[in-house]
XYZ file of C-alpha atoms in Angstrom:
704
model
C -12.247 -31.378 -14.899
C -9.104 -33.227 -15.623
C -10.011 -34.015 -19.218
C -10.311 -30.395 -20.269
C -6.964 -29.420 -21.752
C -5.183 -26.815 -19.688
C -3.955 -23.975 -21.866
C -1.307 -21.572 -20.729
C -0.435 -18.036 -21.704
C 2.201 -17.698 -24.364
C 3.066 -14.225 -25.254
C 5.076 -12.235 -22.728
C 2.982 -9.571 -21.132
C 5.330 -6.729 -20.278
C 2.432 -4.788 -19.090
C 0.935 -2.312 -16.872
C 0.072 -0.965 -13.582
C -2.398 1.582 -13.017
C -3.999 4.955 -12.719
C -3.933 7.271 -9.859
C -7.671 7.482 -9.993
C -8.947 4.614 -7.821
C -7.784 5.716 -4.399
C -11.203 6.898 -3.269
C -13.129 4.009 -4.907
C -16.162 6.309 -5.120
C -18.035 4.587 -7.922
C -21.043 6.439 -9.358
C -23.924 4.486 -10.836
C -25.392 5.129 -14.257
C -28.044 7.229 -12.465
C -25.353 9.539 -11.080
C -23.476 10.248 -14.293
C -24.030 14.016 -14.115
C -21.310 13.919 -11.474
C -18.809 14.303 -14.282
C -20.203 17.633 -15.465
C -19.799 18.976 -11.948
C -16.197 17.772 -11.917
C -15.158 20.090 -14.743
C -17.908 22.549 -15.609
C -15.651 24.330 -18.129
C -15.241 21.268 -20.346
C -18.022 21.248 -22.942
C -17.640 18.408 -25.452
C -18.190 18.925 -29.146
C -17.219 15.367 -30.159
C -17.636 12.149 -28.154
C -16.474 8.634 -29.004
C -16.008 5.383 -27.069
C -12.890 3.226 -27.467
C -12.278 -0.456 -26.731
C -9.750 -3.108 -27.704
C -9.076 -6.844 -27.516
C -12.628 -8.097 -27.083
C -11.619 -11.534 -28.443
C -15.125 -12.691 -29.332
C -15.380 -16.474 -29.077
C -18.054 -19.040 -29.925
C -18.687 -22.278 -28.091
C -17.880 -24.554 -31.044
C -14.409 -23.040 -31.541
C -13.187 -22.555 -27.990
C -12.561 -24.189 -24.632
C -14.608 -21.398 -23.100
C -17.830 -22.311 -21.325
C -21.191 -20.922 -22.418
C -21.269 -18.863 -19.225
C -17.937 -17.250 -20.137
C -19.105 -16.476 -23.647
C -22.369 -15.024 -22.330
C -20.472 -12.862 -19.824
C -18.171 -11.594 -22.573
C -21.162 -10.760 -24.759
C -22.725 -8.762 -21.927
C -19.505 -6.774 -21.528
C -19.427 -5.986 -25.238
C -23.076 -4.925 -25.156
C -22.297 -2.596 -22.247
C -19.581 -0.952 -24.283
C -22.325 0.309 -26.589
C -25.270 0.724 -24.227
C -23.400 2.365 -21.324
C -21.605 4.777 -23.655
C -24.925 5.816 -25.167
C -26.608 6.016 -21.740
C -23.861 8.329 -20.496
C -24.174 10.551 -23.563
C -27.918 10.923 -22.984
C -27.310 12.384 -19.505
C -25.050 15.168 -20.802
C -25.809 18.604 -22.213
C -24.095 17.465 -25.417
C -25.838 14.167 -26.070
C -23.977 12.912 -29.096
C -22.157 9.582 -29.264
C -20.439 10.370 -32.541
C -18.419 7.171 -32.917
C -17.365 3.911 -31.328
C -13.852 2.736 -32.070
C -12.630 -0.898 -31.965
C -8.811 -1.069 -31.937
C -8.479 -4.638 -33.233
C -8.723 -8.206 -31.922
C -12.500 -8.008 -31.794
C -12.427 -11.760 -32.578
C -10.257 -14.489 -31.092
C -9.411 -16.250 -34.379
C -10.964 -14.186 -37.172
C -13.451 -16.924 -38.107
C -16.724 -16.105 -39.773
C -18.660 -17.456 -36.792
C -16.783 -15.106 -34.479
C -17.318 -12.187 -36.852
C -21.019 -12.985 -36.961
C -21.274 -13.279 -33.184
C -19.516 -9.934 -32.781
C -21.759 -8.241 -35.343
C -24.889 -9.680 -33.740
C -23.969 -7.502 -30.760
C -22.912 -4.506 -32.866
C -26.044 -4.506 -35.008
C -28.293 -4.843 -31.983
C -26.682 -2.083 -29.929
C -25.058 0.526 -32.205
C -27.141 3.717 -32.337
C -28.029 4.651 -35.907
C -26.437 8.082 -35.567
C -23.121 6.664 -34.288
C -20.207 5.964 -36.649
C -18.438 2.585 -36.345
C -14.634 2.778 -36.617
C -12.334 -0.248 -36.517
C -9.038 -1.737 -37.622
C -7.633 -5.247 -37.834
C -5.840 -6.935 -34.972
C -3.382 -9.794 -35.301
C -6.021 -12.324 -34.160
C -8.149 -11.512 -37.198
C -5.398 -13.061 -39.378
C -5.638 -16.491 -37.751
C -8.375 -18.013 -39.899
C -7.051 -16.969 -43.314
C -4.283 -19.424 -44.137
C -3.026 -19.694 -47.716
C -3.894 -23.014 -49.401
C -3.761 -24.976 -46.162
C -0.328 -23.630 -45.227
C 0.573 -21.691 -42.095
C 1.033 -18.427 -44.003
C -1.551 -15.797 -43.186
C -3.308 -14.225 -46.149
C -3.379 -10.453 -45.905
C -5.814 -10.266 -48.818
C -8.289 -12.728 -47.300
C -8.082 -11.048 -43.914
C -8.685 -7.594 -45.381
C -11.532 -8.883 -47.564
C -13.278 -10.502 -44.612
C -12.978 -7.251 -42.669
C -14.560 -5.175 -45.436
C -17.293 -7.789 -46.013
C -18.510 -7.388 -42.430
C -17.675 -3.765 -41.633
C -18.595 -2.293 -44.997
C -15.426 -0.207 -45.220
C -11.697 -0.814 -45.655
C -9.362 -1.909 -42.849
C -7.407 1.322 -43.456
C -9.794 4.241 -43.196
C -10.045 8.016 -42.976
C -13.065 9.763 -41.469
C -13.750 13.335 -40.449
C -16.019 13.606 -37.404
C -16.928 16.965 -35.936
C -14.033 18.522 -37.832
C -11.452 16.042 -36.474
C -9.645 13.454 -38.585
C -9.831 9.796 -37.497
C -7.288 7.652 -39.331
C -7.300 3.874 -38.890
C -4.255 1.795 -39.854
C -4.131 -2.013 -39.927
C -1.115 -4.307 -39.851
C -0.114 -5.941 -43.126
C 3.010 -8.054 -42.421
C 4.130 -10.782 -39.999
C 0.666 -12.275 -39.577
C -0.826 -9.023 -38.380
C 2.138 -8.171 -36.160
C 3.794 -5.506 -38.249
C 3.377 -2.386 -40.380
C 5.190 -2.408 -43.711
C 7.169 0.522 -45.072
C 4.523 0.975 -47.779
C 1.706 1.083 -45.213
C 3.656 3.607 -43.154
C 4.027 5.802 -46.251
C 0.235 5.677 -46.722
C -0.221 6.683 -43.086
C 2.223 9.550 -43.497
C 0.244 10.858 -46.475
C -3.060 10.753 -44.570
C -1.697 12.492 -41.476
C -0.057 15.134 -43.662
C -3.406 15.832 -45.360
C -5.098 16.159 -41.983
C -2.382 18.504 -40.752
C -2.661 20.631 -43.884
C -6.449 20.897 -43.488
C -5.977 22.481 -40.054
C -4.899 26.091 -40.545
C -4.304 26.551 -36.813
C -1.981 23.551 -36.477
C -3.552 22.855 -33.079
C -6.277 20.306 -33.798
C -5.618 16.769 -32.521
C -5.338 14.180 -35.282
C -6.841 10.932 -33.995
C -4.936 7.901 -35.301
C -5.738 4.341 -34.235
C -4.274 0.908 -34.840
C -3.894 -2.374 -33.020
C -0.129 -2.502 -32.484
C 1.246 0.123 -30.075
C 4.144 2.357 -30.991
C 7.318 0.968 -29.444
C 8.554 2.513 -26.208
C 5.508 4.690 -25.522
C 2.782 3.386 -23.201
C 3.840 0.723 -20.730
C 2.050 -1.991 -22.657
C 4.142 -1.199 -25.729
C 7.510 -2.215 -24.267
C 9.151 -4.814 -26.480
C 7.071 -4.084 -29.571
C 8.993 -2.731 -32.525
C 12.734 -2.570 -33.138
C 14.682 -5.573 -31.963
C 11.671 -7.904 -31.887
C 11.530 -10.230 -34.855
C 7.781 -10.858 -34.624
C 6.774 -7.208 -34.145
C 7.658 -4.580 -36.742
C 6.394 -1.085 -36.002
C 9.560 0.932 -36.655
C 8.258 2.429 -39.943
C 4.996 3.474 -38.301
C 6.874 4.830 -35.269
C 8.997 7.086 -37.473
C 5.902 8.539 -39.121
C 4.070 9.214 -35.853
C 7.088 10.978 -34.393
C 6.814 13.653 -37.091
C 3.434 14.913 -35.866
C 3.076 16.247 -32.295
C -0.649 16.804 -32.854
C -1.256 13.056 -33.278
C -3.150 11.129 -30.607
C -2.325 7.484 -31.333
C -4.682 4.915 -29.810
C -3.599 1.256 -29.821
C -4.415 -2.030 -28.098
C -2.723 -5.446 -28.158
C -0.938 -4.931 -24.847
C -3.776 -6.367 -22.708
C -2.832 -3.754 -20.149
C -5.624 -2.483 -17.895
C -6.429 0.876 -19.402
C -6.853 2.726 -16.087
C -3.107 3.050 -15.798
C -1.055 6.231 -15.306
C 1.429 4.926 -17.849
C -1.277 4.070 -20.387
C -0.878 7.681 -21.550
C 2.559 8.786 -22.728
C 3.863 11.872 -24.454
C 7.227 12.439 -26.058
C 6.975 13.150 -29.793
C 3.172 12.702 -29.861
C 0.430 11.529 -27.491
C 0.093 7.736 -27.139
C -2.955 6.196 -25.447
C -3.337 2.507 -24.626
C -6.852 1.202 -25.288
C -6.743 -1.621 -22.718
C -8.369 -5.030 -22.914
C -11.680 -6.801 -22.505
C -9.968 -10.115 -21.765
C -7.073 -11.156 -19.543
C -4.706 -8.568 -18.095
C -0.978 -8.658 -17.547
C 1.041 -6.568 -15.144
C 4.690 -5.894 -14.355
C 5.577 -6.515 -10.733
C 8.201 -4.256 -9.196
C 10.878 -6.095 -7.207
C 14.266 -5.400 -5.619
C 15.855 -6.611 -8.846
C 13.722 -4.480 -11.150
C 10.430 -5.704 -12.540
C 9.199 -9.137 -13.574
C 6.366 -10.182 -15.824
C 3.233 -11.467 -14.151
C -0.328 -12.354 -15.024
C -2.940 -11.544 -12.448
C -5.000 -14.524 -11.343
C -7.419 -13.467 -8.638
C -8.253 -11.025 -5.890
C -5.843 -12.671 -3.452
C -3.110 -10.947 -5.454
C -1.316 -14.020 -6.739
C 0.358 -13.898 -10.111
C 1.740 -16.439 -12.559
C 5.125 -16.186 -14.273
C 5.295 -19.695 -15.751
C 4.333 -19.686 -19.420
C 4.370 -22.195 -22.255
C 3.417 -22.255 -25.897
C -0.349 -21.846 -25.718
C -1.983 -18.811 -24.173
C -5.049 -19.028 -22.048
C -8.078 -16.755 -22.127
C -9.452 -18.152 -18.883
C -7.250 -15.686 -16.995
C -8.132 -12.461 -15.295
C -11.197 -10.911 -16.925
C -11.610 -8.200 -14.321
C -9.758 -5.728 -16.565
C -12.706 -4.998 -18.825
C -12.398 -1.231 -18.901
C -13.064 0.941 -21.930
C -12.740 4.679 -22.512
C -15.189 7.426 -23.289
C -13.155 10.151 -25.003
C -14.346 13.691 -25.672
C -12.926 16.715 -27.486
C -13.946 20.300 -26.834
C -13.666 23.568 -28.750
C -10.294 24.249 -27.116
C -8.918 21.025 -28.657
C -8.616 19.422 -25.248
C -9.122 15.670 -24.872
C -11.010 14.280 -21.880
C -10.775 10.548 -21.100
C -13.141 8.730 -18.757
C -12.732 5.085 -17.789
C -15.663 2.703 -17.566
C -15.678 -0.837 -16.148
C -17.953 -3.091 -18.190
C -18.002 -5.781 -15.464
C -19.339 -3.523 -12.725
C -21.095 -1.062 -15.086
C -19.505 1.904 -13.324
C -17.023 4.661 -13.998
C -13.536 4.208 -12.557
C -11.901 7.152 -10.829
C -11.816 10.679 -12.195
C -11.607 12.031 -15.745
C -8.214 12.792 -17.295
C -7.826 15.933 -19.386
C -4.973 16.291 -21.882
C -4.624 19.918 -22.911
C -1.127 19.901 -24.385
C -1.725 17.973 -27.608
C 0.483 19.264 -30.414
C 2.780 21.239 -28.101
C 5.747 19.075 -27.161
C 7.113 21.748 -24.870
C 3.919 21.515 -22.795
C 3.671 17.710 -22.662
C 3.012 16.529 -19.091
C 2.462 12.763 -19.493
C 6.181 12.135 -19.844
C 8.756 9.881 -18.185
C 9.429 12.715 -15.692
C 6.239 11.798 -13.832
C 8.156 9.300 -11.715
C 10.200 12.070 -10.085
C 7.133 13.710 -8.565
C 5.100 10.567 -7.889
C 3.819 9.843 -4.385
C 5.096 6.914 -2.301
C 2.332 4.593 -1.008
C 1.475 4.399 2.698
C -0.314 1.789 4.823
C -3.075 2.855 7.212
C -3.768 -0.642 8.600
C -1.649 -3.418 10.079
C -0.716 -6.874 8.819
C -2.850 -9.689 10.245
C -2.684 -13.480 10.318
C -5.165 -15.356 8.141
C -3.841 -18.843 8.843
C -0.971 -20.171 10.964
C 0.253 -23.757 11.355
C 3.432 -25.561 12.275
C 4.854 -25.195 8.765
C 3.024 -22.302 7.099
C 1.607 -18.835 7.588
C -0.808 -16.820 5.459
C -0.994 -13.100 6.185
C -3.466 -10.439 5.106
C -1.792 -7.381 3.583
C -4.055 -4.306 3.781
C -4.337 -2.251 0.627
C -2.112 0.799 0.840
C -3.168 4.236 -0.370
C -1.356 6.281 -2.992
C -2.284 9.201 -5.253
C -0.124 7.627 -7.967
C -1.721 4.203 -7.554
C -0.472 1.110 -5.730
C 1.031 -1.401 -8.143
C 2.113 -4.338 -5.984
C 3.472 -5.463 -2.648
C 6.656 -7.123 -1.443
C 6.306 -9.409 1.573
C 9.437 -10.628 3.400
C 9.868 -13.386 5.994
C 12.626 -13.175 8.613
C 13.915 -15.712 11.158
C 16.372 -14.519 13.807
C 16.765 -11.277 11.865
C 17.784 -13.065 8.649
C 15.710 -12.861 5.459
C 14.576 -16.416 4.613
C 11.891 -15.848 1.972
C 10.405 -13.077 -0.151
C 7.346 -12.973 -2.398
C 5.465 -10.332 -4.403
C 1.748 -9.755 -4.787
C -0.277 -7.522 -7.086
C -2.442 -4.871 -5.485
C -5.388 -5.793 -7.764
C -6.404 -2.149 -7.988
C -7.732 -2.573 -11.483
C -10.501 -4.699 -9.988
C -13.834 -3.448 -8.734
C -14.757 -3.497 -5.992
C -11.254 -2.918 -4.721
C -10.099 -5.802 -2.496
C -9.760 -4.745 1.141
C -6.666 -6.889 1.566
C -4.303 -9.190 -0.326
C -3.137 -12.581 0.956
C 0.486 -13.724 1.054
C 1.571 -17.265 1.911
C 4.801 -18.807 3.213
C 5.341 -22.559 3.581
C 8.093 -25.023 4.622
C 8.510 -23.242 7.955
C 10.002 -24.735 11.108
C 7.522 -25.759 13.837
C 7.523 -23.842 17.139
C 9.652 -21.008 15.700
C 9.444 -17.210 15.845
C 9.237 -15.316 12.525
C 8.782 -11.701 11.459
C 6.804 -10.670 8.370
C 7.343 -7.293 6.657
C 5.294 -5.787 3.839
C 6.146 -2.952 1.432
C 4.014 -1.232 -1.236
C 5.210 -0.041 -4.676
C 3.574 2.714 -6.685
C 3.075 2.611 -10.451
C 6.623 3.871 -11.034
C 8.354 1.461 -8.649
C 8.741 3.766 -5.654
C 8.499 1.746 -2.436
C 6.871 2.541 0.922
C 8.041 2.179 4.487
C 7.281 -1.336 5.778
C 4.667 -2.625 8.182
C 5.578 -5.732 10.206
C 4.096 -8.600 12.207
C 5.615 -11.209 14.546
C 4.293 -14.792 14.466
C 5.208 -18.113 16.031
C 4.492 -21.394 14.256
C 2.608 -24.178 16.035
C 4.325 -27.225 17.527
C 2.230 -29.979 15.913
C 2.843 -30.335 12.162
C 0.140 -32.999 11.770
C -2.697 -30.509 12.241
C -4.472 -29.497 8.969
C -3.642 -25.916 8.063
C -5.322 -25.414 4.674
C -8.808 -26.858 5.181
C -10.641 -28.855 7.846
C -14.284 -29.749 7.273
C -16.524 -29.211 10.271
C -20.215 -30.113 10.490
C -21.982 -27.961 13.062
C -24.915 -28.970 15.239
C -27.277 -26.820 13.158
C -26.426 -28.824 10.040
C -24.202 -26.261 8.340
C -20.790 -27.252 6.976
C -17.822 -24.962 7.578
C -14.049 -24.743 7.371
C -12.918 -25.119 10.985
C -9.724 -23.121 10.302
C -11.210 -19.936 8.855
C -14.789 -20.323 10.057
C -16.059 -19.888 6.481
C -19.489 -21.394 5.863
C -19.323 -23.579 2.771
C -21.499 -22.698 -0.213
C -24.268 -25.182 -0.963
C -24.737 -26.364 -4.548
C -27.798 -28.501 -5.298
C -29.283 -30.654 -2.533
C -26.639 -32.185 -0.265
C -27.612 -32.734 3.371
C -26.238 -33.401 6.824
C -27.185 -36.778 8.330
C -26.418 -38.578 11.569
C -24.451 -41.776 10.942
C -24.896 -44.402 13.666
C -21.837 -46.346 12.534
C -19.541 -43.385 13.157
C -21.739 -41.835 15.866
C -21.388 -38.420 14.238
C -22.879 -36.084 11.649
C -21.714 -36.636 8.063
C -22.253 -34.851 4.751
C -24.581 -36.926 2.608
C -24.843 -36.710 -1.174
C -27.484 -38.062 -3.575
C -25.779 -37.218 -6.872
C -27.190 -33.709 -7.155
C -25.150 -31.417 -4.931
C -22.011 -30.425 -3.066
C -20.524 -28.216 -0.332
C -18.020 -25.791 -1.834
C -15.087 -24.103 -0.071
C -14.572 -20.783 -1.872
C -11.727 -19.690 0.432
C -9.578 -22.362 -1.211
C -8.029 -19.718 -3.498
C -6.279 -18.038 -0.561
C -4.276 -21.191 0.227
C -3.087 -22.402 -3.157
C 0.379 -20.863 -2.949
C 1.343 -22.932 0.107
C 0.553 -26.169 -1.760
C 2.526 -25.672 -4.971
C 5.510 -27.623 -3.565
C 3.464 -30.332 -1.910
C 0.437 -31.225 0.211
C -1.499 -33.936 2.062
C -5.116 -34.602 1.076
C -7.140 -36.730 3.529
C -10.782 -37.832 3.428
C -13.077 -40.346 5.108
C -16.074 -41.459 3.069
C -18.423 -44.205 1.984
C -19.960 -45.038 -1.387
C -22.960 -47.358 -1.824
C -22.015 -48.657 -5.272
C -19.680 -48.276 -8.223
C -20.748 -45.269 -10.386
C -23.060 -45.967 -13.314
C -21.469 -43.056 -15.202
C -17.830 -42.808 -16.382
C -16.785 -41.075 -13.168
C -17.840 -38.953 -10.211
C -15.719 -36.804 -7.904
C -15.619 -37.285 -4.137
C -13.679 -34.176 -3.150
C -12.002 -32.187 -5.888
C -10.749 -28.842 -7.143
C -9.231 -29.896 -10.465
C -10.861 -27.790 -13.176
C -7.962 -26.914 -15.507
C -5.461 -27.591 -12.729
C -5.371 -28.539 -9.050
C -6.065 -31.974 -7.573
C -8.928 -34.227 -6.529
C -10.268 -37.710 -5.775
C -12.192 -39.215 -8.685
C -14.176 -42.486 -8.614
C -14.484 -44.346 -11.924
C -17.102 -46.819 -13.172
C -14.373 -49.489 -13.067
C -14.391 -49.268 -9.271
C -10.989 -47.555 -9.194
C -10.462 -44.466 -7.074
C -7.947 -42.062 -8.683
C -6.016 -39.188 -7.207
C -5.256 -36.607 -9.907
C -2.708 -33.810 -9.498
C -1.864 -31.302 -12.220
C 1.929 -30.979 -12.292
C 3.912 -28.295 -14.108
C 7.368 -29.656 -14.933
C 10.575 -27.609 -15.104
C 10.274 -27.356 -18.906
C 6.848 -25.690 -18.412
C 4.931 -28.679 -19.775
C 1.928 -29.652 -17.708
C 0.130 -32.952 -17.176
C -2.178 -34.737 -14.755
C -0.224 -37.182 -12.616
C -2.456 -39.941 -11.278
C -2.462 -43.199 -9.356
C -5.329 -45.359 -8.090
C -6.670 -47.966 -5.660
C -9.748 -50.194 -5.884
C -12.262 -48.618 -3.548
C -14.309 -50.754 -1.108
C -18.088 -50.344 -1.462
C -20.574 -50.012 1.365
C -18.081 -49.328 4.162
C -16.186 -46.315 5.430
C -12.663 -45.865 4.086
C -9.761 -43.528 4.919
C -7.989 -42.117 1.844
C -4.832 -40.011 1.972
C -2.750 -38.673 -0.912
C 0.613 -36.918 -0.532
C 2.733 -35.067 -3.052
C 6.231 -33.689 -2.400
C 7.316 -32.440 -5.824
C 8.814 -35.840 -6.672
C 6.292 -38.573 -5.816
C 2.524 -38.918 -5.656
C 1.555 -41.509 -3.024
C -1.907 -42.887 -2.267
C -2.820 -44.555 1.048
C -5.948 -46.608 1.834
C -6.846 -47.214 5.478
C -3.404 -46.199 6.691
C -1.451 -48.405 4.280
C 0.403 -47.376 1.127
C -1.709 -48.516 -1.825
C 0.043 -47.067 -4.881
C 2.461 -44.384 -6.038
C 4.070 -42.835 -9.076
C 6.908 -40.471 -9.874
C 5.825 -36.920 -10.744
C 8.329 -34.077 -10.724
C 7.302 -30.435 -10.691
C 5.103 -27.913 -8.925
C 1.354 -28.161 -8.512
C -0.473 -25.986 -11.036
C -3.813 -24.545 -9.940
C -6.582 -23.137 -12.144
C -6.008 -19.690 -13.615
C -9.660 -18.712 -13.740
C -10.797 -17.394 -10.394
C -14.270 -18.944 -10.616
C -12.665 -22.428 -10.738
C -10.373 -21.875 -7.751
C -12.430 -23.612 -5.068
C -12.686 -27.063 -3.439
C -15.884 -28.998 -3.978
C -16.915 -31.666 -1.441
C -19.101 -34.248 -3.141
C -18.218 -33.047 -6.648
C -15.583 -31.214 -8.747
C -15.051 -27.518 -9.310
C -16.272 -25.998 -12.570
C -15.191 -23.028 -14.700
C -18.603 -21.495 -14.140
C -18.323 -21.993 -10.360
C -21.300 -24.371 -10.274
C -19.623 -27.766 -9.569
C -20.353 -31.036 -11.352
C -19.766 -34.820 -11.505
C -21.639 -35.234 -8.228
C -21.123 -38.332 -6.076
C -23.594 -40.469 -4.145
C -22.580 -41.445 -0.640
C -21.172 -39.876 2.507
C -18.126 -37.774 3.348
C -17.278 -37.650 7.045
C -13.861 -35.976 7.057
C -11.836 -33.712 4.749
C -8.429 -32.383 5.813
C -5.862 -30.617 3.654
C -2.306 -29.860 4.793
C 0.311 -27.641 3.170
C 3.058 -30.280 3.456
C 3.296 -34.050 2.878
C 2.822 -36.183 5.985
C 4.991 -39.273 6.504
C 3.712 -42.837 6.166
C 3.941 -43.233 9.948
C 1.903 -40.083 10.543
C -0.790 -41.218 8.099
C -0.946 -44.663 9.716
C -1.353 -43.030 13.126
C -4.163 -40.813 11.878
C -6.024 -43.848 10.539
C -5.574 -45.714 13.819
C -6.812 -42.714 15.801
C -10.020 -42.641 13.738
C -10.977 -46.204 14.761
C -13.221 -46.683 11.749
C -15.600 -49.654 11.960
């Protein structure tokens, strides 16, 4: 919906790739959890605790999130408790000794968000399980001093202790192991002061002194990662004005027996680089919200934010960050210690309610000479390999979309590079994430190229990168573009004789929402989609084509409406929930084309123009956008236009990335603002047609 403000991601996510443990994708259910005991019969836990970070609890009155999103997030948080406890009950040692929340358990630190979070905690925390937590920077947001923009450390700490019942800096001994929690106290929750670091040093020293063997792990947790350790920690600490962890870093480096657990990075936790050892053992605690990933390229790596299972990523950012991004990264850890002071980590996906991959055992804690999770891992990492070929998903005169099969790699596949050649010369190159943090693992990733020359031979090559940037041998595919550039290549509605509605290009059967129907129209002598204000036909494959339309498109429909809407507006054909474009019909009788444009300065806005729509007769509407102008045509003639410079911005949230015929897409994937009337034709092209081509298409239709 165009009138929901689009919010973009602000802070730079220099984040993560991912564990070597998904290659088999053998995902046990909760009923098969004894599998893990068989995997390492010699590991017998004496202490067990579950760890999560960056839950970002929101409430409907304080967020742009939908109720469905908030309900889904609540279910994930509940599973953190219930699945951890269920696992423990299947084991010979049945204890769940603690659950640990490494900060940002709320989105803004408001009392409503605290209460919503604790409604889940109080309803799902076993009585015998200890709750451990520290503050995140988001908890400082709602405690401004006297109406100013200065965060109040005192108010933030007081609110924490009011709800948790203990201090934001804490020391607990569980099963003979020290658990030390440290919370930020400077820079609005984005830094550790020298005084706080001295307190931490004292507590770790006491824990070290209490261990006569000098071999027991000391479990330390905070929200901010130690600079230069896990991949999600890059950029935090020295040299960054808004992040100050250098005092804490210096303390941690004194104690090789420390296991430091931290969040904030929003990195998917099932990541080979989410564990790092140099002076101590650092463990990233992941995220329950959006995930960010570095993408390896020929020039090094770039920052990207995963959007959906087609592998696309977003590098454009502005001042506001968006929590409608990838929420497939909701993985937490079940951590266990045994009598030999070994640490076992298991990864659990709260979306799919399944374990991810195999357990990781760290048996070198406290012995720097035996550390194995070091930067040297790259040297021995395995290069990915493809076992399947590239294939064509869509091919037109000016664009091609290829399917890239997921490669296999013991060290995990991070992303792909896809190159386009003409006459042996490289003409374009794009990168796609492998999406291997998602479950189920996508079989293939799509890659799109546009602005191609009609009737021309091209070669496509694809390469795979592992988590350390090592690249595979390529696979390749030869294609030839079509001759006719006026044929729709993104979407073409087709109504079959059995009454189903499909995309003629891909063959996908459109999803039915509500009660639309297929009717025979005598005027047109053909079947049309008919709508009574309660339903739509939805094209879910829309997400695979968005990349080819960022520079421009043509959007063509034929329809009929019986009357002007009695509500503020309805949508005829639209995919414009927090981005995208669509045709909207207002109660004034004006038909608007809306396109969300992202300008070069990263500011976004809905560009729009309109025409007064005839009632009771079939009309032909066409809108074109070329990165400079938005033009609207009615019945083959130019009706209106406006200047709009920039690329088309499409929704970040995957559930909103679809095209709704007879309505508009919705964040919950359910469509809304349903029209009444008929839609006889919908065509979408990846490039703007000319005025002459549009006029010819109207004439060919011979509408009554």
